[in-house]
């Protein structure tokens, strides 16, 4: 389906696809096996100007929105989910600055993200705060012109590799979700170190790591928005970036379908390729239908592009879509695996 993409959006999709096939495909197996961060591939994506699709052109970006970033994420993830999530998480880490940054913060941080010189990361999750994001325990205490951060974030994509982190911490724990604030923390700040790196079963070239803050002193200028707005910063950021996780799932599902179709045309049983057996054709058709349905749901990313971010319905739709597409992606992977075994 065409999805009424503009010429520019089609070019973004084609460019991402070309890089994925020519550069990511030959490297993916080794990167995954070694759990090696895909720096060289990120450099290639940056050189192709794909790192700042959602960043305003005055800060060096393309000036698009969630849809452009989703189109590229899908094509990269179609070939490698690990590279796809590495790419998408940099957007997750910098979208809070796009949405809530002051002019100074945008000028300071966005050009390096847009050019791909630096990667972003987003630190919300903690050992005791996953779905229940308001349960975070990391604290940020005001101390004159600074805030002092203490606590540990876990499972942070691009952790250790990114230079620019947006971290959610409690400035007033008594207020619950209304007591959270968002901060920009630069790699190399004293008191900010990296803990355990996860040895994952999949998407292994993506770095998933702990962020550790021990009396980490950051200037008050690094507060994003106002004190107490941290939960809003996090939720509005996720509204824009959750479709990116959906795009990753659709890409992985499409990649699984591509492999399944290819295999069914090679594998010969009973004197014919299994692709000519009607029961197999039904399975492939079901997969293709689900993948296309998932892709159609990415229309929410287009809603974000049109600035309908205030719509509560849109927000619910985004959440639903990312869950639905993650499910579709996982189902297709399982189907593909079982067709290989
Ligand atoms: C590879 C990877 C990368 C990640 N990258 C980042 C990152 O960059 N930054 C970041 O901040 N976090 C990151 N995360 C964390 C991710 O956002 C959390 O895993 C997610 O928020 C869910 O939290 P949890 O895993 O603790 O699950 P839990 O919250 O413990 O949930 C466990 C199960 O219970 C269900 N559940 C929980 N609450 C409810 C409810 N109210 N109603 C119904 N069901 C419920 C969930 O759906 C789930 O099935 C990453 C995680 C992974 C695995």
Short mmCIF file of C-alpha atoms and ligand atoms in Angstrom, two decimals:
data_model
loop_
_atom_site.label_atom_id
_atom_site.label_comp_id
_atom_site.label_asym_id
_atom_site.label_seq_id
_atom_site.Cartn_x
_atom_site.Cartn_y
_atom_site.Cartn_z
CA UNK A 1 0.00 0.00 0.00
CA UNK A 2 1.10 3.54 -0.72
CA UNK A 3 -0.17 5.29 2.49
CA UNK A 4 -0.15 8.64 0.70
CA UNK A 5 3.50 9.31 1.49
CA UNK A 6 5.04 12.48 0.07
CA UNK A 7 7.94 12.23 -2.39
CA UNK A 8 10.33 13.21 0.41
CA UNK A 9 8.95 10.53 2.74
CA UNK A 10 9.30 7.92 0.00
CA UNK A 11 12.90 9.00 -0.50
CA UNK A 12 13.60 8.62 3.24
CA UNK A 13 12.11 5.12 3.20
CA UNK A 14 14.08 4.13 0.09
CA UNK A 15 17.33 5.53 1.46
CA UNK A 16 16.93 3.71 4.78
CA UNK A 17 16.08 0.50 2.88
CA UNK A 18 19.16 0.86 0.66
CA UNK A 19 21.49 1.35 3.64
CA UNK A 20 19.83 -1.51 5.49
CA UNK A 21 20.29 -3.94 2.58
CA UNK A 22 23.75 -2.80 1.49
CA UNK A 23 25.40 -2.09 4.86
CA UNK A 24 23.38 -3.57 7.74
CA UNK A 25 22.62 -6.96 6.17
CA UNK A 26 26.27 -8.04 5.72
CA UNK A 27 27.17 -6.94 9.28
CA UNK A 28 24.15 -8.00 11.33
CA UNK A 29 25.00 -11.61 12.18
CA UNK A 30 28.47 -10.82 13.51
CA UNK A 31 27.27 -7.77 15.46
CA UNK A 32 24.51 -9.84 17.04
CA UNK A 33 26.78 -12.75 17.86
CA UNK A 34 29.41 -10.54 19.47
CA UNK A 35 26.92 -8.16 21.06
CA UNK A 36 28.93 -5.39 19.46
CA UNK A 37 27.57 -1.84 19.30
CA UNK A 38 26.94 -0.80 15.64
CA UNK A 39 29.00 2.41 15.63
CA UNK A 40 30.04 2.11 11.99
CA UNK A 41 26.41 1.65 10.88
CA UNK A 42 25.28 4.60 12.99
CA UNK A 43 27.97 6.67 11.27
CA UNK A 44 26.63 5.61 7.85
CA UNK A 45 23.05 6.50 8.87
CA UNK A 46 24.31 9.87 10.13
CA UNK A 47 26.17 10.59 6.89
CA UNK A 48 22.94 9.89 5.01
CA UNK A 49 21.25 12.57 7.18
CA UNK A 50 18.84 10.08 8.73
CA UNK A 51 19.60 10.92 12.38
CA UNK A 52 17.70 14.19 12.67
CA UNK A 53 14.51 13.49 10.72
CA UNK A 54 12.31 14.76 13.59
CA UNK A 55 14.56 17.70 14.50
CA UNK A 56 13.85 21.21 13.19
CA UNK A 57 16.06 22.29 10.30
CA UNK A 58 17.38 25.29 12.26
CA UNK A 59 19.09 22.78 14.56
CA UNK A 60 20.45 20.76 11.66
CA UNK A 61 17.58 18.31 11.26
CA UNK A 62 15.25 17.45 8.39
CA UNK A 63 12.25 19.19 9.99
CA UNK A 64 9.91 16.20 9.85
CA UNK A 65 8.25 14.36 12.69
CA UNK A 66 7.38 10.95 14.08
CA UNK A 67 6.28 9.59 10.70
CA UNK A 68 9.62 10.20 8.95
CA UNK A 69 11.50 8.66 11.87
CA UNK A 70 9.11 5.67 11.85
CA UNK A 71 9.63 5.09 8.11
CA UNK A 72 13.40 4.88 8.57
CA UNK A 73 13.10 2.78 11.76
CA UNK A 74 10.87 0.23 9.99
CA UNK A 75 13.27 -0.22 7.07
CA UNK A 76 16.34 -0.58 9.32
CA UNK A 77 14.51 -2.99 11.66
CA UNK A 78 13.39 -5.07 8.67
CA UNK A 79 17.02 -6.10 8.36
CA UNK A 80 18.19 -5.81 12.00
CA UNK A 81 16.08 -5.11 15.10
CA UNK A 82 19.23 -4.29 17.10
CA UNK A 83 20.38 -1.52 14.77
CA UNK A 84 16.75 -0.36 14.49
CA UNK A 85 16.34 0.08 18.25
CA UNK A 86 19.75 1.76 18.58
CA UNK A 87 18.66 4.28 15.96
CA UNK A 88 15.17 4.72 17.48
CA UNK A 89 16.43 5.13 21.06
CA UNK A 90 18.54 8.12 20.09
CA UNK A 91 15.29 9.78 19.02
CA UNK A 92 13.68 8.69 22.30
CA UNK A 93 16.55 10.36 24.18
CA UNK A 94 16.40 13.62 22.26
CA UNK A 95 12.65 14.05 21.72
CA UNK A 96 12.26 15.51 25.26
CA UNK A 97 14.64 18.30 24.22
CA UNK A 98 12.73 18.79 20.94
CA UNK A 99 9.45 19.05 22.88
CA UNK A 100 10.46 20.82 26.08
CA UNK A 101 13.96 22.27 25.60
CA UNK A 102 14.68 25.98 25.88
CA UNK A 103 16.27 27.67 22.89
CA UNK A 104 19.69 27.36 24.63
CA UNK A 105 19.20 23.66 25.36
CA UNK A 106 18.08 22.98 21.78
CA UNK A 107 21.04 24.88 20.33
CA UNK A 108 23.44 23.09 22.64
CA UNK A 109 22.26 19.51 22.19
CA UNK A 110 20.18 18.99 19.04
CA UNK A 111 22.72 19.77 16.27
CA UNK A 112 25.09 17.02 17.47
CA UNK A 113 22.21 14.52 17.64
CA UNK A 114 20.92 15.56 14.19
CA UNK A 115 24.38 15.18 12.65
CA UNK A 116 24.85 11.82 14.37
CA UNK A 117 28.00 13.05 16.13
CA UNK A 118 26.34 12.10 19.41
CA UNK A 119 23.63 9.64 20.38
CA UNK A 120 20.80 10.19 22.82
CA UNK A 121 19.33 7.93 25.50
CA UNK A 122 16.31 8.12 27.79
CA UNK A 123 16.47 7.02 31.43
CA UNK A 124 13.12 6.36 33.04
CA UNK A 125 12.95 2.68 34.04
CA UNK A 126 14.30 1.43 37.37
CA UNK A 127 14.36 -1.95 39.11
CA UNK A 128 11.11 -1.13 40.93
CA UNK A 129 9.54 1.11 38.29
CA UNK A 130 8.68 -0.41 34.91
CA UNK A 131 5.08 0.02 33.77
CA UNK A 132 4.57 1.95 37.01
CA UNK A 133 6.82 4.78 35.88
CA UNK A 134 5.63 7.07 38.67
CA UNK A 135 7.28 4.69 41.16
CA UNK A 136 10.83 5.83 40.36
CA UNK A 137 13.20 6.26 43.30
CA UNK A 138 16.08 8.21 41.74
CA UNK A 139 16.23 11.61 43.41
CA UNK A 140 17.37 15.05 42.31
CA UNK A 141 18.00 17.46 45.18
CA UNK A 142 18.36 21.19 44.53
CA UNK A 143 21.64 22.55 45.87
CA UNK A 144 22.16 26.21 44.95
CA UNK A 145 22.77 26.41 41.22
CA UNK A 146 22.88 22.62 40.88
CA UNK A 147 20.88 19.45 41.30
CA UNK A 148 22.42 16.38 42.93
CA UNK A 149 21.25 13.09 41.40
CA UNK A 150 21.28 9.76 43.23
CA UNK A 151 19.86 6.44 42.04
CA UNK A 152 20.09 3.74 39.38
CA UNK A 153 18.26 3.41 36.07
CA UNK A 154 18.09 0.01 34.40
CA UNK A 155 17.71 -1.36 30.87
CA UNK A 156 18.58 1.91 29.23
CA UNK A 157 19.06 1.55 25.47
CA UNK A 158 22.29 3.17 24.23
CA UNK A 159 23.47 3.29 27.87
CA UNK A 160 27.24 3.80 27.96
CA UNK A 161 27.40 4.65 24.24
CA UNK A 162 25.22 7.78 24.12
CA UNK A 163 26.60 11.17 25.12
CA UNK A 164 23.32 12.92 25.93
CA UNK A 165 20.87 11.44 28.46
CA UNK A 166 17.47 12.63 29.55
CA UNK A 167 16.85 11.28 33.02
CA UNK A 168 13.65 11.39 35.07
CA UNK A 169 14.20 11.84 38.82
CA UNK A 170 12.11 12.81 41.83
CA UNK A 171 12.56 16.36 43.05
CA UNK A 172 9.74 15.88 45.57
CA UNK A 173 8.89 12.29 46.36
CA UNK A 174 5.89 13.23 48.51
CA UNK A 175 4.06 14.48 45.41
CA UNK A 176 4.27 11.17 43.52
CA UNK A 177 4.09 11.60 39.71
CA UNK A 178 3.82 15.40 40.19
CA UNK A 179 7.12 15.37 42.05
CA UNK A 180 9.18 14.07 39.10
CA UNK A 181 11.45 16.27 36.98
CA UNK A 182 13.44 15.74 33.78
CA UNK A 183 17.15 16.51 33.42
CA UNK A 184 19.72 16.47 30.66
CA UNK A 185 22.82 14.64 31.88
CA UNK A 186 26.00 14.52 29.83
CA UNK A 187 28.24 11.47 29.71
CA UNK A 188 31.41 12.21 31.66
CA UNK A 189 29.68 14.21 34.41
CA UNK A 190 31.38 13.24 37.71
CA UNK A 191 29.18 10.86 39.68
CA UNK A 192 27.56 9.44 36.52
CA UNK A 193 28.77 5.93 35.67
CA UNK A 194 27.48 2.85 33.87
CA UNK A 195 26.58 -0.42 35.56
CA UNK A 196 25.60 -3.84 34.30
CA UNK A 197 25.30 -4.37 30.55
CA UNK A 198 22.54 -6.86 29.71
CA UNK A 199 23.48 -10.01 27.80
CA UNK A 200 20.27 -10.27 25.81
CA UNK A 201 18.72 -13.12 23.81
CA UNK A 202 18.04 -10.85 20.82
CA UNK A 203 18.70 -7.33 19.49
CA UNK A 204 22.15 -7.98 20.93
CA UNK A 205 24.08 -5.24 19.15
CA UNK A 206 21.90 -2.72 20.97
CA UNK A 207 23.45 -1.72 24.31
CA UNK A 208 21.05 -2.08 27.27
CA UNK A 209 22.69 -0.84 30.42
CA UNK A 210 22.34 0.59 33.92
CA UNK A 211 22.91 4.29 34.56
CA UNK A 212 24.33 4.91 38.04
CA UNK A 213 24.15 8.31 39.75
CA UNK A 214 26.12 8.86 42.93
CA UNK A 215 26.05 12.47 44.09
CA UNK A 216 26.07 13.46 40.44
CA UNK A 217 26.08 17.26 40.29
CA UNK A 218 24.44 18.84 37.26
CA UNK A 219 23.82 22.55 36.57
CA UNK A 220 20.27 23.79 37.12
CA UNK A 221 20.20 24.88 33.46
CA UNK A 222 19.89 21.17 32.61
CA UNK A 223 16.38 20.96 34.05
CA UNK A 224 13.93 20.32 31.18
CA UNK A 225 10.72 22.30 31.51
CA UNK A 226 9.90 23.06 35.12
CA UNK A 227 10.32 21.14 38.36
CA UNK A 228 7.42 18.69 38.73
CA UNK A 229 6.94 18.34 34.96
CA UNK A 230 9.04 15.19 34.62
CA UNK A 231 6.14 12.82 34.24
CA UNK A 232 4.55 15.01 31.56
CA UNK A 233 7.91 15.21 29.76
CA UNK A 234 8.17 11.42 29.87
CA UNK A 235 4.61 10.75 28.72
CA UNK A 236 4.61 13.34 25.91
CA UNK A 237 7.97 11.95 24.75
CA UNK A 238 6.58 8.42 24.73
CA UNK A 239 3.54 9.63 22.76
CA UNK A 240 5.94 10.64 19.97
CA UNK A 241 8.34 7.73 20.21
CA UNK A 242 6.10 4.73 20.96
CA UNK A 243 5.09 4.60 17.27
CA UNK A 244 8.84 4.14 16.66
CA UNK A 245 8.70 0.91 18.69
CA UNK A 246 5.67 -0.03 16.61
CA UNK A 247 7.69 0.68 13.46
CA UNK A 248 10.47 -1.52 14.82
CA UNK A 249 7.98 -4.36 15.39
CA UNK A 250 6.48 -3.96 11.89
CA UNK A 251 9.99 -3.94 10.40
CA UNK A 252 10.98 -7.10 12.28
CA UNK A 253 7.69 -8.75 11.23
CA UNK A 254 8.23 -7.77 7.58
CA UNK A 255 11.79 -9.13 7.76
CA UNK A 256 10.45 -12.40 9.18
CA UNK A 257 7.85 -12.57 6.39
CA UNK A 258 10.52 -11.89 3.74
CA UNK A 259 12.60 -14.78 5.13
CA UNK A 260 9.60 -17.10 5.35
CA UNK A 261 8.59 -16.43 1.72
CA UNK A 262 12.19 -16.91 0.55
CA UNK A 263 12.53 -20.20 2.44
CA UNK A 264 9.18 -21.51 1.21
CA UNK A 265 10.38 -20.98 -2.38
CA UNK A 266 13.63 -22.89 -1.75
CA UNK A 267 12.45 -25.80 0.35
CA UNK A 268 11.35 -28.79 -1.72
CA UNK A 269 9.11 -31.52 -0.26
CA UNK A 270 7.07 -34.14 -2.11
CA UNK A 271 8.70 -32.95 -5.35
CA UNK A 272 7.56 -29.35 -5.08
CA UNK A 273 8.55 -26.16 -3.27
CA UNK A 274 6.53 -25.82 -0.07
CA UNK A 275 5.34 -22.41 -1.35
CA UNK A 276 3.09 -24.26 -3.78
CA UNK A 277 1.31 -26.10 -0.94
CA UNK A 278 -1.94 -24.31 -0.19
CA UNK A 279 -1.72 -24.71 3.62
CA UNK A 280 1.67 -22.93 3.55
CA UNK A 281 0.26 -20.22 1.29
CA UNK A 282 -2.51 -19.63 3.86
CA UNK A 283 0.08 -19.16 6.62
CA UNK A 284 2.10 -16.73 4.52
CA UNK A 285 -1.05 -14.83 3.57
CA UNK A 286 -2.04 -14.56 7.24
CA UNK A 287 1.42 -13.22 8.09
CA UNK A 288 1.30 -10.69 5.24
CA UNK A 289 -2.17 -9.53 6.34
CA UNK A 290 -1.03 -8.99 9.92
CA UNK A 291 2.12 -7.15 8.87
CA UNK A 292 0.14 -4.83 6.60
CA UNK A 293 -2.47 -4.27 9.33
CA UNK A 294 0.33 -3.31 11.71
CA UNK A 295 1.80 -0.95 9.15
CA UNK A 296 -1.60 0.66 8.61
CA UNK A 297 -1.84 1.31 12.34
CA UNK A 298 1.27 3.43 12.07
CA UNK A 299 -1.08 6.10 10.83
CA UNK A 300 -0.86 7.37 14.43
CA UNK A 301 2.64 8.54 13.61
CA UNK A 302 1.07 10.59 10.85
CA UNK A 303 -1.35 12.05 13.42
CA UNK A 304 1.68 13.15 15.45
CA UNK A 305 3.09 14.81 12.34
CA UNK A 306 -0.11 16.78 11.95
CA UNK A 307 0.30 18.09 15.49
CA UNK A 308 -2.68 16.30 16.94
CA UNK A 309 -0.60 15.39 19.96
CA UNK A 310 -3.06 16.92 22.42
CA UNK A 311 -5.79 14.47 21.47
CA UNK A 312 -6.29 12.02 24.30
CA UNK A 313 -7.67 9.53 21.78
CA UNK A 314 -4.47 9.79 19.76
CA UNK A 315 -2.46 9.08 22.91
CA UNK A 316 -4.46 5.96 23.71
CA UNK A 317 -4.20 4.90 20.08
CA UNK A 318 -0.39 5.25 20.15
CA UNK A 319 -0.13 3.02 23.22
CA UNK A 320 -2.51 0.46 21.75
CA UNK A 321 -0.66 0.48 18.46
CA UNK A 322 2.76 -0.16 19.99
CA UNK A 323 1.42 -3.05 22.03
CA UNK A 324 -0.50 -4.46 19.04
CA UNK A 325 2.51 -4.23 16.78
CA UNK A 326 4.92 -5.68 19.33
CA UNK A 327 2.52 -8.62 19.51
CA UNK A 328 2.39 -8.92 15.73
CA UNK A 329 6.21 -8.77 15.53
CA UNK A 330 6.67 -11.46 18.14
CA UNK A 331 4.02 -13.70 16.53
CA UNK A 332 5.67 -13.42 13.15
CA UNK A 333 9.12 -14.20 14.61
CA UNK A 334 7.73 -17.31 16.27
CA UNK A 335 6.07 -18.35 13.01
CA UNK A 336 9.31 -17.85 11.14
CA UNK A 337 11.33 -19.77 13.72
CA UNK A 338 8.94 -22.69 13.66
CA UNK A 339 9.07 -22.75 9.86
CA UNK A 340 12.87 -23.18 10.12
CA UNK A 341 12.80 -25.95 12.73
C1 LIG B 1 15.51 -4.23 25.47
C2 LIG B 1 14.91 -3.19 26.36
C3 LIG B 1 15.25 -1.86 26.19
C4 LIG B 1 14.72 -0.89 27.03
N1 LIG B 1 15.09 0.43 26.88
C5 LIG B 1 14.66 1.37 27.76
C6 LIG B 1 15.11 2.72 27.68
O1 LIG B 1 15.87 3.10 26.78
N2 LIG B 1 14.70 3.59 28.62
C7 LIG B 1 13.85 3.23 29.64
O2 LIG B 1 13.53 4.08 30.47
N3 LIG B 1 13.38 1.95 29.74
C8 LIG B 1 13.77 1.02 28.83
N4 LIG B 1 13.30 -0.29 28.92
C9 LIG B 1 12.37 -0.63 29.96
C10 LIG B 1 10.94 -0.79 29.46
O3 LIG B 1 10.38 0.46 29.20
C11 LIG B 1 10.21 -1.58 30.52
O4 LIG B 1 10.59 -2.91 30.34
C12 LIG B 1 8.72 -1.42 30.44
O5 LIG B 1 8.38 -0.15 30.94
C13 LIG B 1 7.96 -2.49 31.24
O6 LIG B 1 8.44 -2.59 32.50
P1 LIG B 1 8.86 -4.02 33.16
O7 LIG B 1 9.71 -4.73 32.15
O8 LIG B 1 9.46 -3.73 34.49
O9 LIG B 1 7.53 -4.82 33.29
P2 LIG B 1 6.48 -4.78 34.48
O10 LIG B 1 6.02 -3.39 34.70
O11 LIG B 1 7.02 -5.52 35.67
O12 LIG B 1 5.31 -5.61 33.86
C14 LIG B 1 5.31 -7.05 33.83
C15 LIG B 1 4.04 -7.53 33.17
O13 LIG B 1 2.87 -7.06 33.87
C16 LIG B 1 2.04 -6.33 32.98
N5 LIG B 1 1.46 -5.19 33.70
C17 LIG B 1 2.11 -4.29 34.46
N6 LIG B 1 1.25 -3.38 34.92
C18 LIG B 1 0.03 -3.71 34.44
C19 LIG B 1 -1.28 -3.16 34.56
N7 LIG B 1 -1.50 -2.07 35.28
N8 LIG B 1 -2.29 -3.78 33.94
C20 LIG B 1 -2.08 -4.90 33.19
N9 LIG B 1 -0.86 -5.46 33.01
C21 LIG B 1 0.16 -4.88 33.65
C22 LIG B 1 2.94 -5.85 31.84
O14 LIG B 1 2.26 -5.62 30.65
C23 LIG B 1 3.90 -7.02 31.73
O15 LIG B 1 3.35 -8.05 30.95
C24 LIG B 1 13.81 -1.26 28.06
C25 LIG B 1 13.44 -2.60 28.22
C26 LIG B 1 13.97 -3.56 27.38
C27 LIG B 1 13.57 -4.99 27.59
#
